[in-house]
Amino acid sequence: MINRRDLIKHLSTFPLLGGFLGQTSIDPMGVAAKVPVRNLAKELGIRTFINAAGTYTAMTGSLMQDEVVETIQGASKDFMMLDEVQTKVGEKIAALTHAESAVVTAGCFSALTLGLAGVLTGMDQKKVSALPHLEGTGMKSEVIIQKGHSIGYSQALTNTGCKIVYVETVDELKKAINEKTALMWFLNIQSDNGQIKHEQWIEIAKKNGIPTMIDMAADVPPVENLWKFNDMGFDLVCVSGGKAMRGPQSAGILMGKKHLIAAARLSMPPRGSTIGRGMKVNKEEILGMYVALEKFINMDHKKEWKMWEDRTALIGNAAKSVNGVTTEVTVPELGNHTPTLRVTWDAAKVSLPVKVLQENLRNGNPSIEIIAGDMNSLTITTWMLKPGEEKIVASRLKEELQKAAVKS
Ligand SMILES: *Cc1c(COP(=O)(O)O)cnc(C)c1O
């Protein structure tokens, strides 16, 4: 409960909050008021910042949609059986994504581990508790990946005890498949970096009776990707909840074939003696993930896109008004599919190493995060900005560039 002294303290520190606090009396249902009565970032000295960088794990991903936060708050007031929450939410998510079945996992990374666990164990309880020790259990032990798809996330797969077999050509793939092959894994964001494309990967897998999994963690938007890979025939599809969908950062979705999702759930909480026991997702996040997905699917994506473009143009125009600065907007085809502004400056005209600029923006008030490029360039995305922040980013960026302009 907030006391009078704290209230006054906060009112003086946060004039904006004062207005809200003034209207908010104690909720008659005893439900906590929505107003943040404590500012923990301030209390603990944690830096908050304007995120002009993107959906980075280290920057806490994305800001949850309001409806997600409300869902979390509402759900926190009642007990529910964890399995029942997963089952009922899973049915809804599956229907939205054209999957047979689905379950909310602790991020995409845990979806990868648990999906493979399901493939390995099936419904055999003894195998579930044996993981990650595969020897002498009769379980398969190899996952095939294209070399170009190896960007570090395959640790999620080796966590099950499996080893990775790398291939480059169709010929190599066909030779690599053997009686120990558990899974053929595909990484969407690197699909241009491998000779074998989605359809052929699935076709060869099906011919050999090998299950397939695709990691599409950062591949919405476009929203259609949420069902595209299920429709295409991947047996398991894994996505992050806390990136563009703006669900809880620690949530993700594993979707796919009914028997595989059921098997994966054997390695998930509440069941102990499993490799997934530490990958718990609470009921609030499971429900929050569902609401985030539903809102994301139903949102006006054209309008969103236009907003991102307008913000990008505003920031770009401000930057290039400084002599020697050029800008370019591109949209990555794969992963983080959003207008991306690249600002480059001529060092002879603007004497500012990007690391210095980055530090200046970071140490300014308000603090701003961008992505530093090589010496004289940086990258900005606008999809994680709160309304109005684009103006602050535009003027701070221009200010810093201008300050470093070489007088001629
Ligand atoms: C972000 C990401 C992951 C991990 O997702 P989490 O939801 O953070 O667990 C896995 N694979 C790729 C390609 C990613 O971009």
GROMACS .gro file of C-alpha atoms and ligand atoms in nm:
model
  423
    1MET     CA    1   0.000   0.000   0.000
    2ILE     CA    2   0.130   0.340  -0.086
    3ASN     CA    3   0.171   0.580   0.205
    4ARG     CA    4   0.113   0.951   0.197
    5ARG     CA    5   0.479   1.046   0.212
    6ASP     CA    6   0.569   0.820  -0.082
    7LEU     CA    7   0.272   0.948  -0.273
    8ILE     CA    8   0.385   1.305  -0.234
    9LYS     CA    9   0.740   1.208  -0.317
   10HIS     CA   10   0.627   1.043  -0.640
   11LEU     CA   11   0.392   1.324  -0.726
   12SER     CA   12   0.678   1.565  -0.709
   13THR     CA   13   0.912   1.343  -0.911
   14PHE     CA   14   0.653   1.247  -1.171
   15PRO     CA   15   0.429   1.539  -1.249
   16LEU     CA   16   0.264   1.336  -1.525
   17LEU     CA   17   0.164   1.060  -1.289
   18GLY     CA   18   0.004   1.312  -1.059
   19GLY     CA   19  -0.292   1.343  -1.288
   20PHE     CA   20  -0.355   0.970  -1.288
   21LEU     CA   21  -0.303   0.930  -0.916
   22GLY     CA   22  -0.543   1.208  -0.850
   23GLN     CA   23  -0.823   1.016  -1.021
   24THR     CA   24  -0.740   0.672  -0.892
   25SER     CA   25  -0.884   0.576  -0.560
   26ILE     CA   26  -0.836   0.237  -0.401
   27ASP     CA   27  -1.008  -0.023  -0.615
   28PRO     CA   28  -1.322  -0.156  -0.435
   29MET     CA   29  -1.245  -0.513  -0.551
   30GLY     CA   30  -0.906  -0.492  -0.389
   31VAL     CA   31  -0.740  -0.534  -0.727
   32ALA     CA   32  -0.417  -0.340  -0.742
   33ALA     CA   33  -0.452  -0.004  -0.911
   34LYS     CA   34  -0.304   0.006  -1.259
   35VAL     CA   35  -0.097   0.308  -1.170
   36PRO     CA   36   0.261   0.218  -1.086
   37VAL     CA   37   0.286   0.323  -0.724
   38ARG     CA   38   0.655   0.253  -0.718
   39ASN     CA   39   0.902   0.335  -0.988
   40LEU     CA   40   1.146   0.049  -0.945
   41ALA     CA   41   1.376   0.168  -1.221
   42LYS     CA   42   1.422   0.492  -1.031
   43GLU     CA   43   1.437   0.325  -0.691
   44LEU     CA   44   1.707   0.080  -0.799
   45GLY     CA   45   1.885   0.313  -1.034
   46ILE     CA   46   1.811   0.108  -1.345
   47ARG     CA   47   1.849   0.300  -1.668
   48THR     CA   48   1.541   0.314  -1.889
   49PHE     CA   49   1.577   0.426  -2.248
   50ILE     CA   50   1.410   0.497  -2.578
   51ASN     CA   51   1.457   0.186  -2.788
   52ALA     CA   52   1.544   0.294  -3.141
   53ALA     CA   53   1.745  -0.028  -3.185
   54GLY     CA   54   1.494  -0.313  -3.214
   55THR     CA   55   1.377  -0.632  -3.044
   56TYR     CA   56   1.698  -0.729  -2.869
   57THR     CA   57   1.698  -0.983  -2.588
   58ALA     CA   58   1.953  -0.776  -2.394
   59MET     CA   59   1.728  -0.470  -2.420
   60THR     CA   60   1.435  -0.675  -2.279
   61GLY     CA   61   1.280  -0.751  -2.617
   62SER     CA   62   0.966  -0.545  -2.658
   63LEU     CA   63   0.709  -0.367  -2.443
   64MET     CA   64   0.409  -0.586  -2.372
   65GLN     CA   65   0.081  -0.474  -2.524
   66ASP     CA   66  -0.156  -0.314  -2.269
   67GLU     CA   67  -0.399  -0.604  -2.304
   68VAL     CA   68  -0.119  -0.846  -2.213
   69VAL     CA   69  -0.037  -0.656  -1.895
   70GLU     CA   70  -0.408  -0.643  -1.805
   71THR     CA   71  -0.435  -1.017  -1.867
   72ILE     CA   72  -0.137  -1.087  -1.644
   73GLN     CA   73  -0.282  -0.872  -1.369
   74GLY     CA   74  -0.627  -1.029  -1.392
   75ALA     CA   75  -0.500  -1.387  -1.408
   76SER     CA   76  -0.277  -1.335  -1.105
   77LYS     CA   77  -0.581  -1.322  -0.876
   78ASP     CA   78  -0.688  -1.685  -0.913
   79PHE     CA   79  -0.543  -2.033  -0.894
   80MET     CA   80  -0.575  -2.254  -1.199
   81MET     CA   81  -0.433  -2.594  -1.292
   82LEU     CA   82  -0.125  -2.530  -1.504
   83ASP     CA   83  -0.200  -2.815  -1.746
   84GLU     CA   84  -0.556  -2.697  -1.797
   85VAL     CA   85  -0.434  -2.346  -1.881
   86GLN     CA   86  -0.189  -2.489  -2.136
   87THR     CA   87  -0.448  -2.720  -2.291
   88LYS     CA   88  -0.721  -2.457  -2.331
   89VAL     CA   89  -0.481  -2.185  -2.450
   90GLY     CA   90  -0.308  -2.435  -2.679
   91GLU     CA   91  -0.634  -2.518  -2.855
   92LYS     CA   92  -0.700  -2.149  -2.922
   93ILE     CA   93  -0.346  -2.082  -3.044
   94ALA     CA   94  -0.356  -2.387  -3.269
   95ALA     CA   95  -0.680  -2.270  -3.429
   96LEU     CA   96  -0.532  -1.923  -3.492
   97THR     CA   97  -0.215  -2.062  -3.650
   98HIS     CA   98  -0.351  -2.359  -3.853
   99ALA     CA   99  -0.157  -2.600  -3.631
  100GLU     CA  100  -0.294  -2.926  -3.495
  101SER     CA  101  -0.181  -2.835  -3.148
  102ALA     CA  102   0.027  -2.577  -2.959
  103VAL     CA  103   0.181  -2.501  -2.623
  104VAL     CA  104   0.331  -2.188  -2.467
  105THR     CA  105   0.700  -2.230  -2.388
  106ALA     CA  106   0.964  -2.021  -2.210
  107GLY     CA  107   1.063  -1.838  -2.528
  108CYS     CA  108   1.148  -1.975  -2.870
  109PHE     CA  109   1.470  -2.127  -2.739
  110SER     CA  110   1.281  -2.354  -2.501
  111ALA     CA  111   1.034  -2.440  -2.778
  112LEU     CA  112   1.330  -2.575  -2.977
  113THR     CA  113   1.453  -2.789  -2.687
  114LEU     CA  114   1.111  -2.916  -2.584
  115GLY     CA  115   0.998  -2.985  -2.939
  116LEU     CA  116   1.303  -3.200  -2.998
  117ALA     CA  117   1.256  -3.365  -2.659
  118GLY     CA  118   0.908  -3.467  -2.773
  119VAL     CA  119   1.043  -3.607  -3.097
  120LEU     CA  120   1.301  -3.814  -2.907
  121THR     CA  121   1.083  -3.951  -2.627
  122GLY     CA  122   0.739  -3.985  -2.777
  123MET     CA  123   0.504  -4.075  -2.492
  124ASP     CA  124   0.760  -4.297  -2.317
  125GLN     CA  125   0.798  -4.174  -1.960
  126LYS     CA  126   1.125  -4.362  -1.909
  127LYS     CA  127   1.283  -4.185  -2.204
  128VAL     CA  128   1.157  -3.850  -2.075
  129SER     CA  129   1.344  -3.890  -1.749
  130ALA     CA  130   1.653  -4.027  -1.925
  131LEU     CA  131   1.714  -3.706  -2.125
  132PRO     CA  132   1.974  -3.569  -2.196
  133HIS     CA  133   2.139  -3.913  -2.179
  134LEU     CA  134   2.054  -4.095  -2.499
  135GLU     CA  135   2.295  -4.386  -2.500
  136GLY     CA  136   2.140  -4.725  -2.448
  137THR     CA  137   1.788  -4.582  -2.440
  138GLY     CA  138   1.693  -4.660  -2.798
  139MET     CA  139   1.640  -4.291  -2.864
  140LYS     CA  140   1.773  -4.130  -3.181
  141SER     CA  141   2.062  -3.888  -3.136
  142GLU     CA  142   2.128  -3.673  -3.443
  143VAL     CA  143   1.981  -3.349  -3.576
  144ILE     CA  144   2.059  -3.240  -3.931
  145ILE     CA  145   2.117  -2.869  -4.001
  146GLN     CA  146   2.243  -2.682  -4.304
  147LYS     CA  147   2.582  -2.524  -4.233
  148GLY     CA  148   2.450  -2.180  -4.322
  149HIS     CA  149   2.174  -2.217  -4.062
  150SER     CA  150   2.413  -2.251  -3.772
  151ILE     CA  151   2.407  -1.922  -3.579
  152GLY     CA  152   2.436  -2.036  -3.221
  153TYR     CA  153   2.080  -2.126  -3.136
  154SER     CA  154   2.148  -2.494  -3.203
  155GLN     CA  155   2.259  -2.514  -2.838
  156ALA     CA  156   1.885  -2.548  -2.774
  157LEU     CA  157   1.899  -2.875  -2.968
  158THR     CA  158   2.219  -3.016  -2.819
  159ASN     CA  159   2.067  -2.955  -2.473
  160THR     CA  160   1.868  -3.272  -2.534
  161GLY     CA  161   2.187  -3.477  -2.573
  162CYS     CA  162   2.167  -3.483  -2.952
  163LYS     CA  163   2.458  -3.397  -3.173
  164ILE     CA  164   2.437  -3.178  -3.481
  165VAL     CA  165   2.521  -3.309  -3.826
  166TYR     CA  166   2.596  -3.031  -4.076
  167VAL     CA  167   2.519  -3.057  -4.445
  168GLU     CA  168   2.542  -2.825  -4.742
  169THR     CA  169   2.412  -3.002  -5.052
  170VAL     CA  170   2.109  -3.221  -5.118
  171ASP     CA  171   2.349  -3.504  -5.177
  172GLU     CA  172   2.515  -3.455  -4.839
  173LEU     CA  173   2.174  -3.438  -4.676
  174LYS     CA  174   2.061  -3.766  -4.827
  175LYS     CA  175   2.383  -3.933  -4.714
  176ALA     CA  176   2.357  -3.787  -4.364
  177ILE     CA  177   2.013  -3.935  -4.300
  178ASN     CA  178   2.043  -4.261  -4.108
  179GLU     CA  179   1.870  -4.463  -3.837
  180LYS     CA  180   2.000  -4.221  -3.570
  181THR     CA  181   1.848  -3.910  -3.734
  182ALA     CA  182   1.591  -3.761  -3.499
  183LEU     CA  183   1.509  -3.431  -3.667
  184MET     CA  184   1.578  -3.208  -3.966
  185TRP     CA  185   1.600  -2.850  -3.837
  186PHE     CA  186   1.552  -2.536  -4.044
  187LEU     CA  187   1.627  -2.173  -3.955
  188ASN     CA  188   1.403  -1.934  -4.142
  189ILE     CA  189   1.609  -1.619  -4.086
  190GLN     CA  190   1.902  -1.789  -4.265
  191SER     CA  191   1.697  -1.955  -4.539
  192ASP     CA  192   1.884  -1.750  -4.802
  193ASN     CA  193   2.207  -1.886  -4.661
  194GLY     CA  194   2.151  -2.252  -4.740
  195GLN     CA  195   2.120  -2.437  -5.070
  196ILE     CA  196   1.811  -2.629  -4.964
  197LYS     CA  197   1.490  -2.430  -4.934
  198HIS     CA  198   1.185  -2.494  -4.714
  199GLU     CA  199   0.980  -2.712  -4.951
  200GLN     CA  200   1.266  -2.936  -5.053
  201TRP     CA  201   1.376  -2.976  -4.692
  202ILE     CA  202   1.026  -3.095  -4.600
  203GLU     CA  203   0.997  -3.318  -4.906
  204ILE     CA  204   1.322  -3.503  -4.838
  205ALA     CA  205   1.232  -3.537  -4.469
  206LYS     CA  206   0.889  -3.679  -4.547
  207LYS     CA  207   1.033  -3.929  -4.794
  208ASN     CA  208   1.262  -4.055  -4.518
  209GLY     CA  209   1.010  -4.037  -4.236
  210ILE     CA  210   1.207  -3.773  -4.045
  211PRO     CA  211   1.022  -3.499  -3.854
  212THR     CA  212   1.102  -3.134  -3.939
  213MET     CA  213   1.122  -2.824  -3.721
  214ILE     CA  214   1.152  -2.460  -3.820
  215ASP     CA  215   1.283  -2.178  -3.601
  216MET     CA  216   1.098  -1.860  -3.703
  217ALA     CA  217   1.169  -1.675  -3.377
  218ALA     CA  218   1.200  -1.326  -3.524
  219ASP     CA  219   1.001  -1.376  -3.843
  220VAL     CA  220   0.679  -1.191  -3.774
  221PRO     CA  221   0.580  -0.961  -3.933
  222PRO     CA  222   0.461  -1.061  -4.186
  223VAL     CA  223   0.176  -1.197  -3.973
  224GLU     CA  224   0.107  -1.470  -4.231
  225ASN     CA  225   0.424  -1.646  -4.124
  226LEU     CA  226   0.235  -1.755  -3.811
  227TRP     CA  227   0.046  -2.010  -4.023
  228LYS     CA  228   0.257  -2.029  -4.341
  229PHE     CA  229   0.501  -2.286  -4.206
  230ASN     CA  230   0.229  -2.498  -4.047
  231ASP     CA  231   0.047  -2.499  -4.381
  232MET     CA  232   0.371  -2.580  -4.560
  233GLY     CA  233   0.407  -2.901  -4.364
  234PHE     CA  234   0.671  -2.845  -4.096
  235ASP     CA  235   0.596  -3.085  -3.810
  236LEU     CA  236   0.704  -2.831  -3.547
  237VAL     CA  237   0.716  -2.451  -3.566
  238CYS     CA  238   0.881  -2.233  -3.300
  239VAL     CA  239   0.835  -1.859  -3.250
  240SER     CA  240   0.926  -1.595  -2.992
  241GLY     CA  241   0.646  -1.423  -2.801
  242GLY     CA  242   0.842  -1.126  -2.676
  243LYS     CA  243   0.964  -0.979  -3.002
  244ALA     CA  244   0.729  -0.817  -3.255
  245MET     CA  245   0.419  -0.981  -3.102
  246ARG     CA  246   0.483  -0.792  -2.780
  247GLY     CA  247   0.386  -1.075  -2.551
  248PRO     CA  248   0.585  -1.160  -2.237
  249GLN     CA  249   0.958  -1.163  -2.318
  250SER     CA  250   1.000  -1.500  -2.152
  251ALA     CA  251   0.723  -1.665  -2.357
  252GLY     CA  252   0.720  -1.833  -2.696
  253ILE     CA  253   0.508  -2.082  -2.887
  254LEU     CA  254   0.571  -2.440  -2.995
  255MET     CA  255   0.313  -2.549  -3.248
  256GLY     CA  256   0.269  -2.845  -3.477
  257LYS     CA  257   0.161  -3.207  -3.489
  258LYS     CA  258  -0.065  -3.320  -3.208
  259HIS     CA  259   0.137  -3.625  -3.106
  260LEU     CA  260   0.460  -3.424  -3.095
  261ILE     CA  261   0.315  -3.143  -2.882
  262ALA     CA  262   0.168  -3.400  -2.643
  263ALA     CA  263   0.509  -3.565  -2.618
  264ALA     CA  264   0.687  -3.232  -2.569
  265ARG     CA  265   0.456  -3.153  -2.280
  266LEU     CA  266   0.583  -3.459  -2.095
  267SER     CA  267   0.913  -3.272  -2.055
  268MET     CA  268   0.741  -2.954  -1.934
  269PRO     CA  269   0.627  -2.831  -1.593
  270PRO     CA  270   0.447  -2.922  -1.378
  271ARG     CA  271   0.626  -3.254  -1.445
  272GLY     CA  272   0.961  -3.279  -1.268
  273SER     CA  273   1.253  -3.512  -1.346
  274THR     CA  274   1.257  -3.364  -1.694
  275ILE     CA  275   1.503  -3.146  -1.885
  276GLY     CA  276   1.228  -2.885  -1.918
  277ARG     CA  277   1.136  -2.845  -1.552
  278GLY     CA  278   1.336  -2.523  -1.534
  279MET     CA  279   1.157  -2.381  -1.840
  280LYS     CA  280   0.846  -2.291  -1.646
  281VAL     CA  281   0.592  -2.047  -1.785
  282ASN     CA  282   0.338  -1.920  -1.536
  283LYS     CA  283  -0.034  -1.903  -1.604
  284GLU     CA  284  -0.017  -1.526  -1.637
  285GLU     CA  285   0.238  -1.548  -1.918
  286ILE     CA  286   0.060  -1.835  -2.090
  287LEU     CA  287  -0.263  -1.636  -2.098
  288GLY     CA  288  -0.071  -1.317  -2.182
  289MET     CA  289   0.093  -1.493  -2.476
  290TYR     CA  290  -0.245  -1.599  -2.610
  291VAL     CA  291  -0.382  -1.246  -2.587
  292ALA     CA  292  -0.067  -1.103  -2.749
  293LEU     CA  293  -0.099  -1.345  -3.040
  294GLU     CA  294  -0.467  -1.277  -3.087
  295LYS     CA  295  -0.420  -0.898  -3.075
  296PHE     CA  296  -0.121  -0.922  -3.308
  297ILE     CA  297  -0.315  -1.124  -3.566
  298ASN     CA  298  -0.608  -0.884  -3.554
  299MET     CA  299  -0.415  -0.560  -3.559
  300ASP     CA  300  -0.414  -0.328  -3.859
  301HIS     CA  301  -0.073  -0.421  -3.998
  302LYS     CA  302  -0.090  -0.174  -4.285
  303LYS     CA  303  -0.147   0.109  -4.039
  304GLU     CA  304   0.139  -0.014  -3.818
  305TRP     CA  305   0.370  -0.028  -4.117
  306LYS     CA  306   0.275   0.324  -4.226
  307MET     CA  307   0.346   0.450  -3.874
  308TRP     CA  308   0.691   0.286  -3.875
  309GLU     CA  309   0.764   0.440  -4.215
  310ASP     CA  310   0.653   0.786  -4.107
  311ARG     CA  311   0.869   0.771  -3.797
  312THR     CA  312   1.162   0.644  -4.001
  313ALA     CA  313   1.122   0.930  -4.250
  314LEU     CA  314   1.105   1.188  -3.972
  315ILE     CA  315   1.428   1.066  -3.813
  316GLY     CA  316   1.600   1.021  -4.149
  317ASN     CA  317   1.509   1.370  -4.266
  318ALA     CA  318   1.639   1.525  -3.946
  319ALA     CA  319   1.969   1.337  -3.977
  320LYS     CA  320   2.031   1.417  -4.341
  321SER     CA  321   1.962   1.786  -4.289
  322VAL     CA  322   2.315   1.790  -4.146
  323ASN     CA  323   2.579   1.846  -4.414
  324GLY     CA  324   2.765   1.525  -4.502
  325VAL     CA  325   2.499   1.287  -4.371
  326THR     CA  326   2.316   1.040  -4.594
  327THR     CA  327   2.038   0.797  -4.514
  328GLU     CA  328   1.893   0.483  -4.660
  329VAL     CA  329   1.584   0.282  -4.567
  330THR     CA  330   1.577  -0.091  -4.628
  331VAL     CA  331   1.348  -0.372  -4.516
  332PRO     CA  332   1.514  -0.702  -4.426
  333GLU     CA  333   1.337  -0.977  -4.616
  334LEU     CA  334   1.410  -1.234  -4.346
  335GLY     CA  335   1.377  -1.163  -3.976
  336ASN     CA  336   1.309  -0.823  -3.817
  337HIS     CA  337   1.098  -0.737  -4.121
  338THR     CA  338   1.052  -0.366  -4.053
  339PRO     CA  339   1.172  -0.039  -4.210
  340THR     CA  340   1.536  -0.003  -4.110
  341LEU     CA  341   1.713   0.330  -4.131
  342ARG     CA  342   2.083   0.342  -4.198
  343VAL     CA  343   2.250   0.675  -4.127
  344THR     CA  344   2.599   0.727  -4.268
  345TRP     CA  345   2.821   1.032  -4.246
  346ASP     CA  346   3.130   1.156  -4.421
  347ALA     CA  347   3.404   1.171  -4.158
  348ALA     CA  348   3.557   1.472  -4.333
  349LYS     CA  349   3.237   1.667  -4.269
  350VAL     CA  350   3.112   1.516  -3.945
  351SER     CA  351   3.391   1.415  -3.712
  352LEU     CA  352   3.216   1.163  -3.491
  353PRO     CA  353   3.313   0.799  -3.441
  354VAL     CA  354   2.989   0.605  -3.405
  355LYS     CA  355   3.095   0.468  -3.064
  356VAL     CA  356   3.111   0.825  -2.933
  357LEU     CA  357   2.774   0.909  -3.085
  358GLN     CA  358   2.628   0.594  -2.932
  359GLU     CA  359   2.763   0.688  -2.589
  360ASN     CA  360   2.635   1.045  -2.620
  361LEU     CA  361   2.284   0.924  -2.708
  362ARG     CA  362   2.299   0.668  -2.430
  363ASN     CA  363   2.412   0.922  -2.172
  364GLY     CA  364   2.169   1.189  -2.282
  365ASN     CA  365   1.836   1.264  -2.124
  366PRO     CA  366   1.631   1.075  -2.217
  367SER     CA  367   1.870   0.792  -2.291
  368ILE     CA  368   1.847   0.648  -2.642
  369GLU     CA  369   1.974   0.315  -2.778
  370ILE     CA  370   2.066   0.272  -3.143
  371ILE     CA  371   2.275   0.007  -3.318
  372ALA     CA  372   2.627   0.116  -3.405
  373GLY     CA  373   2.757   0.020  -3.748
  374ASP     CA  374   3.117   0.051  -3.865
  375MET     CA  375   3.304   0.377  -3.793
  376ASN     CA  376   3.059   0.625  -3.946
  377SER     CA  377   2.720   0.463  -3.957
  378LEU     CA  378   2.436   0.351  -3.738
  379THR     CA  379   2.106   0.168  -3.770
  380ILE     CA  380   1.769   0.265  -3.630
  381THR     CA  381   1.433   0.090  -3.630
  382THR     CA  382   1.116   0.258  -3.510
  383TRP     CA  383   0.884  -0.033  -3.425
  384MET     CA  384   0.979  -0.036  -3.058
  385LEU     CA  385   0.927   0.339  -3.010
  386LYS     CA  386   0.643   0.473  -2.800
  387PRO     CA  387   0.431   0.736  -2.977
  388GLY     CA  388   0.615   1.065  -2.990
  389GLU     CA  389   0.957   0.924  -2.915
  390GLU     CA  390   1.051   0.949  -3.284
  391LYS     CA  391   1.063   1.327  -3.239
  392ILE     CA  392   1.308   1.296  -2.952
  393VAL     CA  393   1.528   1.054  -3.146
  394ALA     CA  394   1.520   1.283  -3.451
  395SER     CA  395   1.621   1.595  -3.262
  396ARG     CA  396   1.886   1.427  -3.045
  397LEU     CA  397   2.046   1.257  -3.343
  398LYS     CA  398   2.050   1.579  -3.543
  399GLU     CA  399   2.190   1.768  -3.245
  400GLU     CA  400   2.478   1.525  -3.197
  401LEU     CA  401   2.562   1.513  -3.568
  402GLN     CA  402   2.548   1.889  -3.595
  403LYS     CA  403   2.772   1.937  -3.292
  404ALA     CA  404   3.037   1.729  -3.465
  405ALA     CA  405   3.008   1.908  -3.799
  406VAL     CA  406   3.349   2.022  -3.916
  407LYS     CA  407   3.357   2.400  -3.966
  408SER     CA  408   3.482   2.489  -4.312
  409LIG     C1  409   1.542  -1.460  -3.059
  409LIG     C2  410   1.573  -1.587  -3.127
  409LIG     C3  411   1.569  -1.711  -3.060
  409LIG     C4  412   1.542  -1.719  -2.913
  409LIG     O1  413   1.412  -1.680  -2.884
  409LIG     P1  414   1.364  -1.648  -2.736
  409LIG     O2  415   1.219  -1.621  -2.753
  409LIG     O3  416   1.442  -1.531  -2.689
  409LIG     O4  417   1.391  -1.770  -2.655
  409LIG     C5  418   1.590  -1.826  -3.133
  409LIG     N1  419   1.619  -1.822  -3.265
  409LIG     C6  420   1.627  -1.705  -3.333
  409LIG     C7  421   1.657  -1.707  -3.478
  409LIG     C8  422   1.604  -1.584  -3.266
  409LIG     O5  423   1.610  -1.469  -3.334
   0.00000   0.00000   0.00000
